[in-house]
Each structure stands twice: as structure tokens, then as C-alpha cells.
mmCIF file of C-alpha atoms and ligand atoms in Angstrom:
data_model
loop_
_atom_site.group_PDB
_atom_site.id
_atom_site.type_symbol
_atom_site.label_atom_id
_atom_site.label_comp_id
_atom_site.label_asym_id
_atom_site.label_seq_id
_atom_site.Cartn_x
_atom_site.Cartn_y
_atom_site.Cartn_z
ATOM 1 C CA MET A 526 99.582 64.633 22.828
ATOM 2 C CA ILE A 527 96.196 66.006 21.789
ATOM 3 C CA ALA A 528 94.969 65.719 25.362
ATOM 4 C CA ALA A 529 97.950 67.772 26.538
ATOM 5 C CA ARG A 530 97.248 70.457 23.930
ATOM 6 C CA ILE A 531 93.561 70.603 24.855
ATOM 7 C CA SER A 532 94.482 70.871 28.494
ATOM 8 C CA THR A 533 96.893 73.742 27.724
ATOM 9 C CA ALA A 534 94.202 75.467 25.653
ATOM 10 C CA ILE A 535 91.705 75.144 28.509
ATOM 11 C CA ASP A 536 94.282 76.437 30.982
ATOM 12 C CA ASN A 537 94.965 79.417 28.729
ATOM 13 C CA ALA A 538 91.266 80.108 28.344
ATOM 14 C CA LEU A 539 90.797 79.952 32.112
ATOM 15 C CA LEU A 540 93.814 82.191 32.658
ATOM 16 C CA TYR A 541 92.407 84.622 30.110
ATOM 17 C CA GLU A 542 89.065 84.601 31.893
ATOM 18 C CA ASP A 543 90.782 85.147 35.260
ATOM 19 C CA ALA A 544 92.787 88.000 33.790
ATOM 20 C CA GLN A 545 89.659 89.547 32.268
ATOM 21 C CA GLN A 546 87.893 89.203 35.609
ATOM 22 C CA ALA A 547 90.856 90.818 37.406
ATOM 23 C CA VAL A 548 90.884 93.695 34.916
ATOM 24 C CA ARG A 549 87.141 94.229 35.405
ATOM 25 C CA ALA A 550 87.536 94.189 39.204
ATOM 26 C CA ARG A 551 90.432 96.653 38.976
ATOM 27 C CA ASP A 552 88.485 99.016 36.706
ATOM 28 C CA GLU A 553 85.468 98.877 38.971
ATOM 29 C CA PHE A 554 87.649 99.539 42.006
ATOM 30 C CA LEU A 555 89.374 102.489 40.329
ATOM 31 C CA SER A 556 86.042 104.057 39.490
ATOM 32 C CA ILE A 557 84.717 103.596 43.056
ATOM 33 C CA ALA A 558 87.971 104.847 44.591
ATOM 34 C CA SER A 559 88.049 107.936 42.350
ATOM 35 C CA HIS A 560 84.441 108.672 43.198
ATOM 36 C CA GLU A 561 85.087 108.268 46.923
ATOM 37 C CA LEU A 562 88.170 110.484 46.815
ATOM 38 C CA LYS A 563 86.365 113.110 44.798
ATOM 39 C CA THR A 564 83.391 113.222 47.158
ATOM 40 C CA PRO A 565 85.223 115.131 49.932
ATOM 41 C CA LEU A 566 87.416 117.079 47.483
ATOM 42 C CA THR A 567 84.506 118.853 45.789
ATOM 43 C CA PRO A 568 83.162 120.556 48.942
ATOM 44 C CA LEU A 569 86.754 121.192 50.042
ATOM 45 C CA ARG A 570 87.423 123.124 46.864
ATOM 46 C CA LEU A 571 84.192 125.061 47.295
ATOM 47 C CA GLN A 572 85.198 126.008 50.837
ATOM 48 C CA ILE A 573 88.597 127.244 49.669
ATOM 49 C CA GLN A 574 87.011 129.238 46.821
ATOM 50 C CA LYS A 575 84.529 130.760 49.246
ATOM 51 C CA LEU A 576 87.364 131.763 51.576
ATOM 52 C CA ARG A 577 89.282 133.321 48.705
ATOM 53 C CA TYR A 578 86.190 135.239 47.632
ATOM 54 C CA LEU A 579 85.544 136.470 51.169
ATOM 55 C CA ILE A 580 89.143 137.570 51.676
ATOM 56 C CA ARG A 581 89.376 139.248 48.276
ATOM 57 C CA ARG A 582 86.167 141.167 48.847
ATOM 58 C CA GLY A 583 88.195 144.060 50.131
ATOM 59 C CA GLU A 584 87.792 145.587 53.548
ATOM 60 C CA PRO A 585 89.115 143.175 56.156
ATOM 61 C CA ALA A 586 85.963 143.683 58.255
ATOM 62 C CA ALA A 587 83.924 142.072 55.425
ATOM 63 C CA VAL A 588 85.063 138.639 56.661
ATOM 64 C CA SER A 589 84.347 137.743 60.233
ATOM 65 C CA PRO A 590 86.721 135.412 62.067
ATOM 66 C CA GLU A 591 83.702 133.129 62.643
ATOM 67 C CA GLN A 592 83.140 132.800 58.885
ATOM 68 C CA ILE A 593 86.801 131.942 58.344
ATOM 69 C CA LEU A 594 86.795 129.467 61.223
ATOM 70 C CA ALA A 595 83.658 127.733 59.941
ATOM 71 C CA ALA A 596 85.146 127.359 56.440
ATOM 72 C CA VAL A 597 88.464 126.101 57.817
ATOM 73 C CA GLU A 598 86.741 123.571 60.081
ATOM 74 C CA LYS A 599 84.623 122.233 57.230
ATOM 75 C CA SER A 600 87.718 121.959 55.038
ATOM 76 C CA ASP A 601 89.576 120.157 57.805
ATOM 77 C CA ARG A 602 86.822 117.531 58.019
ATOM 78 C CA GLN A 603 86.985 116.926 54.262
ATOM 79 C CA ILE A 604 90.778 116.618 54.396
ATOM 80 C CA ALA A 605 90.476 114.105 57.249
ATOM 81 C CA ARG A 606 88.128 112.034 55.055
ATOM 82 C CA VAL A 607 90.631 111.995 52.168
ATOM 83 C CA VAL A 608 93.466 111.071 54.548
ATOM 84 C CA ALA A 609 91.380 108.196 55.984
ATOM 85 C CA LEU A 610 90.649 106.861 52.487
ATOM 86 C CA VAL A 611 94.299 107.005 51.495
ATOM 87 C CA GLU A 612 95.277 105.288 54.794
ATOM 88 C CA ASP A 613 92.833 102.475 53.972
ATOM 89 C CA LEU A 614 94.355 102.052 50.519
ATOM 90 C CA LEU A 615 97.838 101.946 52.065
ATOM 91 C CA ASP A 616 96.645 99.307 54.546
ATOM 92 C CA ILE A 617 95.393 97.174 51.668
ATOM 93 C CA SER A 618 98.786 97.226 50.005
ATOM 94 C CA ARG A 619 100.478 96.505 53.379
ATOM 95 C CA ILE A 620 98.193 93.526 53.967
ATOM 96 C CA THR A 621 98.656 92.215 50.428
ATOM 97 C CA ALA A 622 102.425 92.457 50.820
ATOM 98 C CA GLY A 623 102.271 90.799 54.279
ATOM 99 C CA ARG A 624 103.606 93.936 55.915
ATOM 100 C CA LEU A 625 100.889 94.679 58.458
ATOM 101 C CA THR A 626 103.181 95.068 61.460
ATOM 102 C CA LEU A 627 101.832 95.195 65.010
ATOM 103 C CA HIS A 628 103.331 97.374 67.721
ATOM 104 C CA VAL A 629 102.287 95.464 70.767
ATOM 105 C CA GLU A 630 101.824 97.002 74.231
ATOM 106 C CA PRO A 631 99.406 96.539 77.158
ATOM 107 C CA VAL A 632 96.052 98.022 76.126
ATOM 108 C CA ASP A 633 93.155 98.808 78.455
ATOM 109 C CA VAL A 634 90.409 97.868 76.001
ATOM 110 C CA ALA A 635 87.573 99.600 77.899
ATOM 111 C CA ALA A 636 89.504 102.890 77.981
ATOM 112 C CA LEU A 637 90.263 102.553 74.269
ATOM 113 C CA ILE A 638 86.589 101.993 73.409
ATOM 114 C CA ARG A 639 85.453 104.866 75.633
ATOM 115 C CA ASP A 640 87.950 107.116 73.876
ATOM 116 C CA VAL A 641 86.621 106.197 70.402
ATOM 117 C CA VAL A 642 82.999 106.675 71.529
ATOM 118 C CA GLU A 643 83.884 110.121 72.904
ATOM 119 C CA ARG A 644 85.623 111.088 69.663
ATOM 120 C CA PHE A 645 82.578 110.004 67.668
ATOM 121 C CA ALA A 646 80.001 111.466 70.072
ATOM 122 C CA PRO A 647 78.972 114.281 67.663
ATOM 123 C CA SER A 648 78.539 111.896 64.684
ATOM 124 C CA LEU A 649 76.731 109.344 66.852
ATOM 125 C CA ALA A 650 74.377 112.076 68.083
ATOM 126 C CA ASP A 651 73.799 113.361 64.514
ATOM 127 C CA ALA A 652 72.906 109.819 63.425
ATOM 128 C CA GLY A 653 70.599 109.310 66.398
ATOM 129 C CA CYS A 654 72.681 106.354 67.639
ATOM 130 C CA THR A 655 72.616 106.394 71.439
ATOM 131 C CA PRO A 656 75.592 104.386 72.729
ATOM 132 C CA ASP A 657 74.776 101.921 75.485
ATOM 133 C CA LEU A 658 78.123 100.902 76.956
ATOM 134 C CA SER A 659 79.019 97.951 79.118
ATOM 135 C CA LEU A 660 82.758 98.217 79.679
ATOM 136 C CA PRO A 661 84.279 96.345 82.615
ATOM 137 C CA PRO A 662 87.546 97.977 83.699
ATOM 138 C CA ASP A 663 89.734 94.874 84.021
ATOM 139 C CA VAL A 664 90.231 93.928 80.360
ATOM 140 C CA THR A 665 93.878 94.619 79.534
ATOM 141 C CA ILE A 666 95.491 92.690 76.707
ATOM 142 C CA GLN A 667 98.715 92.830 74.703
ATOM 143 C CA ALA A 668 97.748 94.474 71.440
ATOM 144 C CA ASP A 669 98.466 97.206 68.910
ATOM 145 C CA ARG A 670 96.606 100.218 70.288
ATOM 146 C CA ILE A 671 96.334 102.119 66.986
ATOM 147 C CA ARG A 672 95.164 99.061 65.036
ATOM 148 C CA LEU A 673 92.604 98.165 67.707
ATOM 149 C CA ASP A 674 91.339 101.744 67.670
ATOM 150 C CA GLN A 675 90.952 101.371 63.883
ATOM 151 C CA VAL A 676 88.775 98.251 64.324
ATOM 152 C CA VAL A 677 86.491 99.987 66.836
ATOM 153 C CA VAL A 678 86.295 103.094 64.613
ATOM 154 C CA ASN A 679 85.310 100.942 61.621
ATOM 155 C CA LEU A 680 82.538 99.195 63.542
ATOM 156 C CA ILE A 681 81.190 102.444 64.999
ATOM 157 C CA THR A 682 81.282 104.322 61.682
ATOM 158 C CA ASN A 683 79.481 101.399 60.048
ATOM 159 C CA ALA A 684 76.736 101.585 62.692
ATOM 160 C CA ILE A 685 76.465 105.338 62.064
ATOM 161 C CA LYS A 686 76.221 104.770 58.292
ATOM 162 C CA TYR A 687 74.047 101.677 58.142
ATOM 163 C CA ALA A 688 72.065 101.642 61.399
ATOM 164 C CA PRO A 689 71.178 105.247 62.239
ATOM 165 C CA GLY A 690 68.341 106.260 64.519
ATOM 166 C CA ALA A 691 68.656 103.396 67.006
ATOM 167 C CA PRO A 692 70.653 102.538 70.141
ATOM 168 C CA LEU A 693 74.107 101.027 69.701
ATOM 169 C CA ARG A 694 75.108 98.458 72.315
ATOM 170 C CA ILE A 695 78.821 98.065 72.910
ATOM 171 C CA ARG A 696 79.704 95.273 75.301
ATOM 172 C CA LEU A 697 83.162 94.198 76.424
ATOM 173 C CA ARG A 698 83.940 91.019 78.315
ATOM 174 C CA ARG A 699 87.060 89.404 79.676
ATOM 175 C CA GLU A 700 87.403 85.824 78.427
ATOM 176 C CA SER A 701 88.513 83.011 80.745
ATOM 177 C CA ASP A 702 91.851 82.795 78.882
ATOM 178 C CA GLY A 703 92.550 86.470 79.647
ATOM 179 C CA GLY A 704 91.520 87.612 76.167
ATOM 180 C CA ALA A 705 88.876 90.161 75.236
ATOM 181 C CA ARG A 706 85.500 89.806 73.555
ATOM 182 C CA LEU A 707 83.844 92.886 72.152
ATOM 183 C CA GLU A 708 80.315 92.999 70.753
ATOM 184 C CA VAL A 709 78.986 95.939 68.760
ATOM 185 C CA GLN A 710 75.263 95.457 68.318
ATOM 186 C CA ASP A 711 73.104 97.749 66.215
ATOM 187 C CA GLN A 712 69.407 97.734 65.394
ATOM 188 C CA GLY A 713 69.761 98.562 61.717
ATOM 189 C CA PRO A 714 68.551 96.554 58.716
ATOM 190 C CA GLY A 715 70.949 93.701 59.458
ATOM 191 C CA ILE A 716 72.845 91.689 56.851
ATOM 192 C CA ALA A 717 71.389 88.925 54.685
ATOM 193 C CA ALA A 718 72.912 85.483 55.260
ATOM 194 C CA ALA A 719 74.229 85.454 51.686
ATOM 195 C CA ASP A 720 76.211 88.655 52.359
ATOM 196 C CA GLN A 721 77.592 87.827 55.786
ATOM 197 C CA GLU A 722 80.945 86.456 54.576
ATOM 198 C CA ARG A 723 81.186 88.570 51.435
ATOM 199 C CA ILE A 724 81.265 91.870 53.361
ATOM 200 C CA PHE A 725 84.605 90.847 54.909
ATOM 201 C CA THR A 726 86.164 90.622 51.456
ATOM 202 C CA ARG A 727 87.902 93.720 50.217
ATOM 203 C CA PHE A 728 85.916 96.107 48.026
ATOM 204 C CA GLU A 729 82.709 94.172 48.765
ATOM 205 C CA ARG A 730 79.664 96.151 49.831
ATOM 206 C CA ALA A 731 76.070 95.077 50.432
ATOM 207 C CA VAL A 732 74.308 98.424 50.158
ATOM 208 C CA ALA A 733 71.363 98.765 47.816
ATOM 209 C CA ASP A 734 72.099 102.376 46.873
ATOM 210 C CA VAL A 735 75.872 102.889 46.769
ATOM 211 C CA ASN A 736 75.441 106.574 46.013
ATOM 212 C CA LYS A 737 73.511 107.163 49.207
ATOM 213 C CA VAL A 738 76.054 105.767 51.672
ATOM 214 C CA GLY A 739 79.707 106.213 50.726
ATOM 215 C CA GLY A 740 82.472 103.692 51.300
ATOM 216 C CA LEU A 741 85.154 101.637 49.614
ATOM 217 C CA GLY A 742 84.146 98.332 51.132
ATOM 218 C CA LEU A 743 87.490 98.059 52.924
ATOM 219 C CA GLY A 744 86.694 98.691 56.601
ATOM 220 C CA LEU A 745 85.602 95.179 57.567
ATOM 221 C CA TYR A 746 88.286 93.498 55.461
ATOM 222 C CA ILE A 747 91.024 95.546 57.135
ATOM 223 C CA SER A 748 89.456 95.089 60.590
ATOM 224 C CA ARG A 749 89.302 91.311 60.211
ATOM 225 C CA GLN A 750 92.936 91.228 59.031
ATOM 226 C CA ILE A 751 93.896 93.229 62.135
ATOM 227 C CA ALA A 752 91.993 90.766 64.358
ATOM 228 C CA HIS A 753 93.718 87.836 62.595
ATOM 229 C CA ALA A 754 97.134 89.480 63.015
ATOM 230 C CA HIS A 755 96.425 89.498 66.776
ATOM 231 C CA GLY A 756 95.500 85.797 66.647
ATOM 232 C CA GLY A 757 91.825 86.706 67.017
ATOM 233 C CA ASP A 758 88.823 87.053 64.745
ATOM 234 C CA LEU A 759 85.999 89.351 63.685
ATOM 235 C CA VAL A 760 82.631 87.871 62.710
ATOM 236 C CA VAL A 761 79.065 89.037 62.290
ATOM 237 C CA GLN A 762 75.824 87.587 63.602
ATOM 238 C CA SER A 763 72.697 88.986 62.056
ATOM 239 C CA THR A 764 69.078 88.236 61.350
ATOM 240 C CA PRO A 765 67.903 90.704 58.711
ATOM 241 C CA GLY A 766 65.374 93.103 60.153
ATOM 242 C CA THR A 767 66.690 92.903 63.703
ATOM 243 C CA GLY A 768 70.147 94.431 63.331
ATOM 244 C CA ALA A 769 73.691 93.141 63.271
ATOM 245 C CA THR A 770 76.171 92.190 65.978
ATOM 246 C CA PHE A 771 79.857 92.361 65.125
ATOM 247 C CA VAL A 772 81.981 90.261 67.470
ATOM 248 C CA VAL A 773 85.708 90.817 67.936
ATOM 249 C CA VAL A 774 87.649 88.218 69.913
ATOM 250 C CA LEU A 775 91.254 88.842 70.829
ATOM 251 C CA PRO A 776 93.614 86.620 72.815
ATOM 252 C CA ALA A 777 95.490 87.940 75.873
ATOM 253 C CA ALA A 778 98.526 88.397 73.595
ATOM 254 C CA PRO A 779 99.213 87.908 69.875
ATOM 255 C CA PRO A 780 100.908 84.651 68.896
ATOM 256 C CA VAL A 781 104.692 84.755 68.762
ATOM 257 C CA PRO A 782 105.617 85.096 65.076
ATOM 258 C CA GLN A 783 107.190 82.036 63.484
ATOM 259 C CA ARG A 784 110.292 82.655 61.427
ATOM 260 C CA ASP A 785 109.125 80.317 58.669
ATOM 261 C CA GLU A 786 105.694 81.895 58.213
ATOM 262 C CA ARG A 787 104.992 83.014 54.663
ATOM 263 C CA ALA A 788 104.561 86.673 55.555
ATOM 264 C CA PRO A 789 107.757 88.673 55.998
ATOM 265 C CA LEU A 790 108.294 89.703 59.617
ATOM 266 C CA THR A 791 109.827 92.795 61.088
ATOM 267 C CA PRO A 792 110.268 92.190 64.816
ATOM 268 C CA PRO A 793 113.007 94.676 65.871
ATOM 269 C CA ASP A 794 112.285 94.432 69.602
ATOM 270 C CA GLY A 795 110.812 90.944 69.705
ATOM 271 C CA GLN A 796 107.433 92.475 70.484
ATOM 272 C CA GLU A 797 106.179 92.739 66.960
ATOM 273 C CA THR A 798 104.361 90.355 64.754
ATOM 274 C CA ALA A 799 102.963 90.490 61.241
ATOM 275 C CA ALA A 800 99.735 89.439 59.557
HETATM 276 N N1 ATP B 1180 76.271 97.602 60.823
HETATM 277 C C1 ATP B 1180 75.961 97.241 59.573
HETATM 278 N N2 ATP B 1180 74.656 97.007 59.201
HETATM 279 C C2 ATP B 1180 74.342 96.631 57.945
HETATM 280 N N3 ATP B 1180 75.248 96.460 56.945
HETATM 281 C C3 ATP B 1180 76.538 96.676 57.245
HETATM 282 C C4 ATP B 1180 76.967 97.068 58.560
HETATM 283 N N4 ATP B 1180 78.310 97.189 58.545
HETATM 284 C C5 ATP B 1180 78.701 96.894 57.301
HETATM 285 N N5 ATP B 1180 77.652 96.587 56.502
HETATM 286 C C6 ATP B 1180 77.707 96.175 55.079
HETATM 287 O O1 ATP B 1180 78.986 95.627 54.853
HETATM 288 C C7 ATP B 1180 79.633 96.310 53.772
HETATM 289 C C8 ATP B 1180 81.105 96.321 53.983
HETATM 290 O O2 ATP B 1180 81.428 97.138 55.108
HETATM 291 P P1 ATP B 1180 82.856 97.841 55.150
HETATM 292 O O3 ATP B 1180 82.962 98.566 56.447
HETATM 293 O O4 ATP B 1180 83.874 96.818 54.827
HETATM 294 O O5 ATP B 1180 82.814 98.835 53.911
HETATM 295 P P2 ATP B 1180 82.100 100.245 53.729
HETATM 296 O O6 ATP B 1180 81.547 100.736 55.037
HETATM 297 O O7 ATP B 1180 81.145 100.066 52.597
HETATM 298 O O8 ATP B 1180 83.284 101.176 53.249
HETATM 299 P P3 ATP B 1180 84.555 101.659 54.113
HETATM 300 O O9 ATP B 1180 84.455 101.028 55.487
HETATM 301 O O10 ATP B 1180 85.723 101.161 53.344
HETATM 302 O O11 ATP B 1180 84.438 103.144 54.155
HETATM 303 C C9 ATP B 1180 78.970 97.689 53.754
HETATM 304 O O12 ATP B 1180 79.064 98.285 52.479
HETATM 305 C C10 ATP B 1180 77.531 97.349 54.132
HETATM 306 O O13 ATP B 1180 76.839 96.884 53.004
HETATM 307 MG MG1 MG B 1181 82.885 100.697 56.773
#
């Protein structure tokens, strides 16, 4: 009887501690998320105020179309940043609810990677990351094009943020089972062994100065979940001081979803699967 009561008391204490821990994690996340969302909104507001000032200044000739275009382009970049952050938050709730649905189609992985590298060419150049591509043309797999694009974008933006000023090797290979293996190798500071698993957990970051490099700590978590949803994986190999290599392996096609899997499935055309 006493033993049962002690055990209940311990359980309650542990539950209380878990709850406290969860509340702390939530508060910390809210403060990081608000900070991250505010970061692009502040310059956006300044741009809009500047535009208003320029337009209100009277004679139409006072504002050149170039000035307006520059302000609009800057604003557009800030808006894109906010949209990307909100998309990441939506992905987290989709993953948590088991609703990360794949829209599977044949994907030419080399073409997809080349497309992302072209889109990021200005940021890569600004960061001094020279891409060194090895992309054989015959790697076509069944995958979700948009989700795969998201994985490549995450790895490239991480290299830009954490490994600037050095070449970025991107190598694609066709596996013997018809799957794809992608390696994104930077020459940045690398990742300490103790952090190598932690960085794939949501909201986890391993940066010394969080104010210097922005981020929610979601990119790798989401990317690994996407790889898992395809029946593949995303891992890192790194020796601190010599850079990091992120490896994505994807099978030729995602596994066929099982009806009795825990995650709810939404396969309208039999081509979809869920994480
Ligand atoms: N190429 C890299 N070199 C060194 N450290 C890295 C690299 N990529 C990621 N990291 C570390 O892993 C952490 C988690 O990365 P992740 O992409 O999940 O989040 P983030 O970049 O901080 O934020 P987000 O991607 O959500 O904007 C980073 O904060 C950083 O500490
Ligand atoms: Mg990231």
C-alpha cells in the first residue's frame, strides 16, 4: 500500500518535472521563433516607411523608379524569409501530426540539384562558397520533387551560413539498387561528435553565437524526416576543423505505405505515402 503510494508520488513528481521541462522548452522556442520572425520584419517595415516617405515627398520626379524597385526588391526578400519560417513551423506541425504527405513522381536528381544551385548562386557567391558539382545525369528516382528540393535547399543554406569562404562539394551517385546518394561537403568548422545527433532534433542548434547566425534549428530535423518519409536517411560525417559532409540516401522509390502504420495516410492516387 505504502509502496504503491510512494510509486504514485514519484510518478507525479516525474510528470511534474517533465511538464516543467516541456514548458521551459516551449517558452524558449517561442522566444527564438519571435526573434527569428521579427528579424526580417524590422527591415521590411523600414523599407515600407522609406517608400512612403519618398512617395509623399511631393513631386513625382523626387522618387526614381530605381529607388522604388530597390526598396520593393529588398522588401520581397524579407517577406520570403518570413514565409520560409512560417512554412517550417507548418512542417513541424504536419510531421508531429503524421501528416507529411509525399507527392511522388519521377525526379531527375541531378537536374533538381543544379536548379537549386542556380537559384542560390548569388548567395553562394556572396558567402564565397564556390560550388564544385559532380552530378551524373542518370539518377532518376521516384520522389517528392518539392520536398527533395527543400532538403537540398536546407543543406546549401546551412553551408552558406556555417561554412562560408570555402568550396562546397556536391556529389551525386547512383546506388546499385537504383537509389540516389547525395553528399554535400563543406570546409567549415565542422560539428563536434557530441552535437552530431543533436542537430537533427528539432529546435536544436550548435552555434556558439546564436545572434550572429539566425535560424530556428528546424532545417535538419525537417530534412531528415523528409528522407525518412522516402525510406531513406540523412546523416552527417564530420571531424571538427575539417568541415562537415551531409549524406542523403534515397531508395529508387519510397516504400509502399502500410495501412496499419501509426501515421495517418492520405493516398488518393496510390502514389502517396506519409511520414
Ligand atoms: N554545414 C554545417 N557546418 C557546421 N554546423 C552546422 C552545419 N549545418 C548545420 N550545422 C549546425 O546544426 C544546427 C542545426 O541546423 P539546422 O539546419 O537544423 O538549423 P538552423 O540552420 O540553425 O536553423 P534553420 O535551418 O531552421 O533556419 C545549426 O544551428 C548549426 O549549429
Ligand atoms: Mg538550417
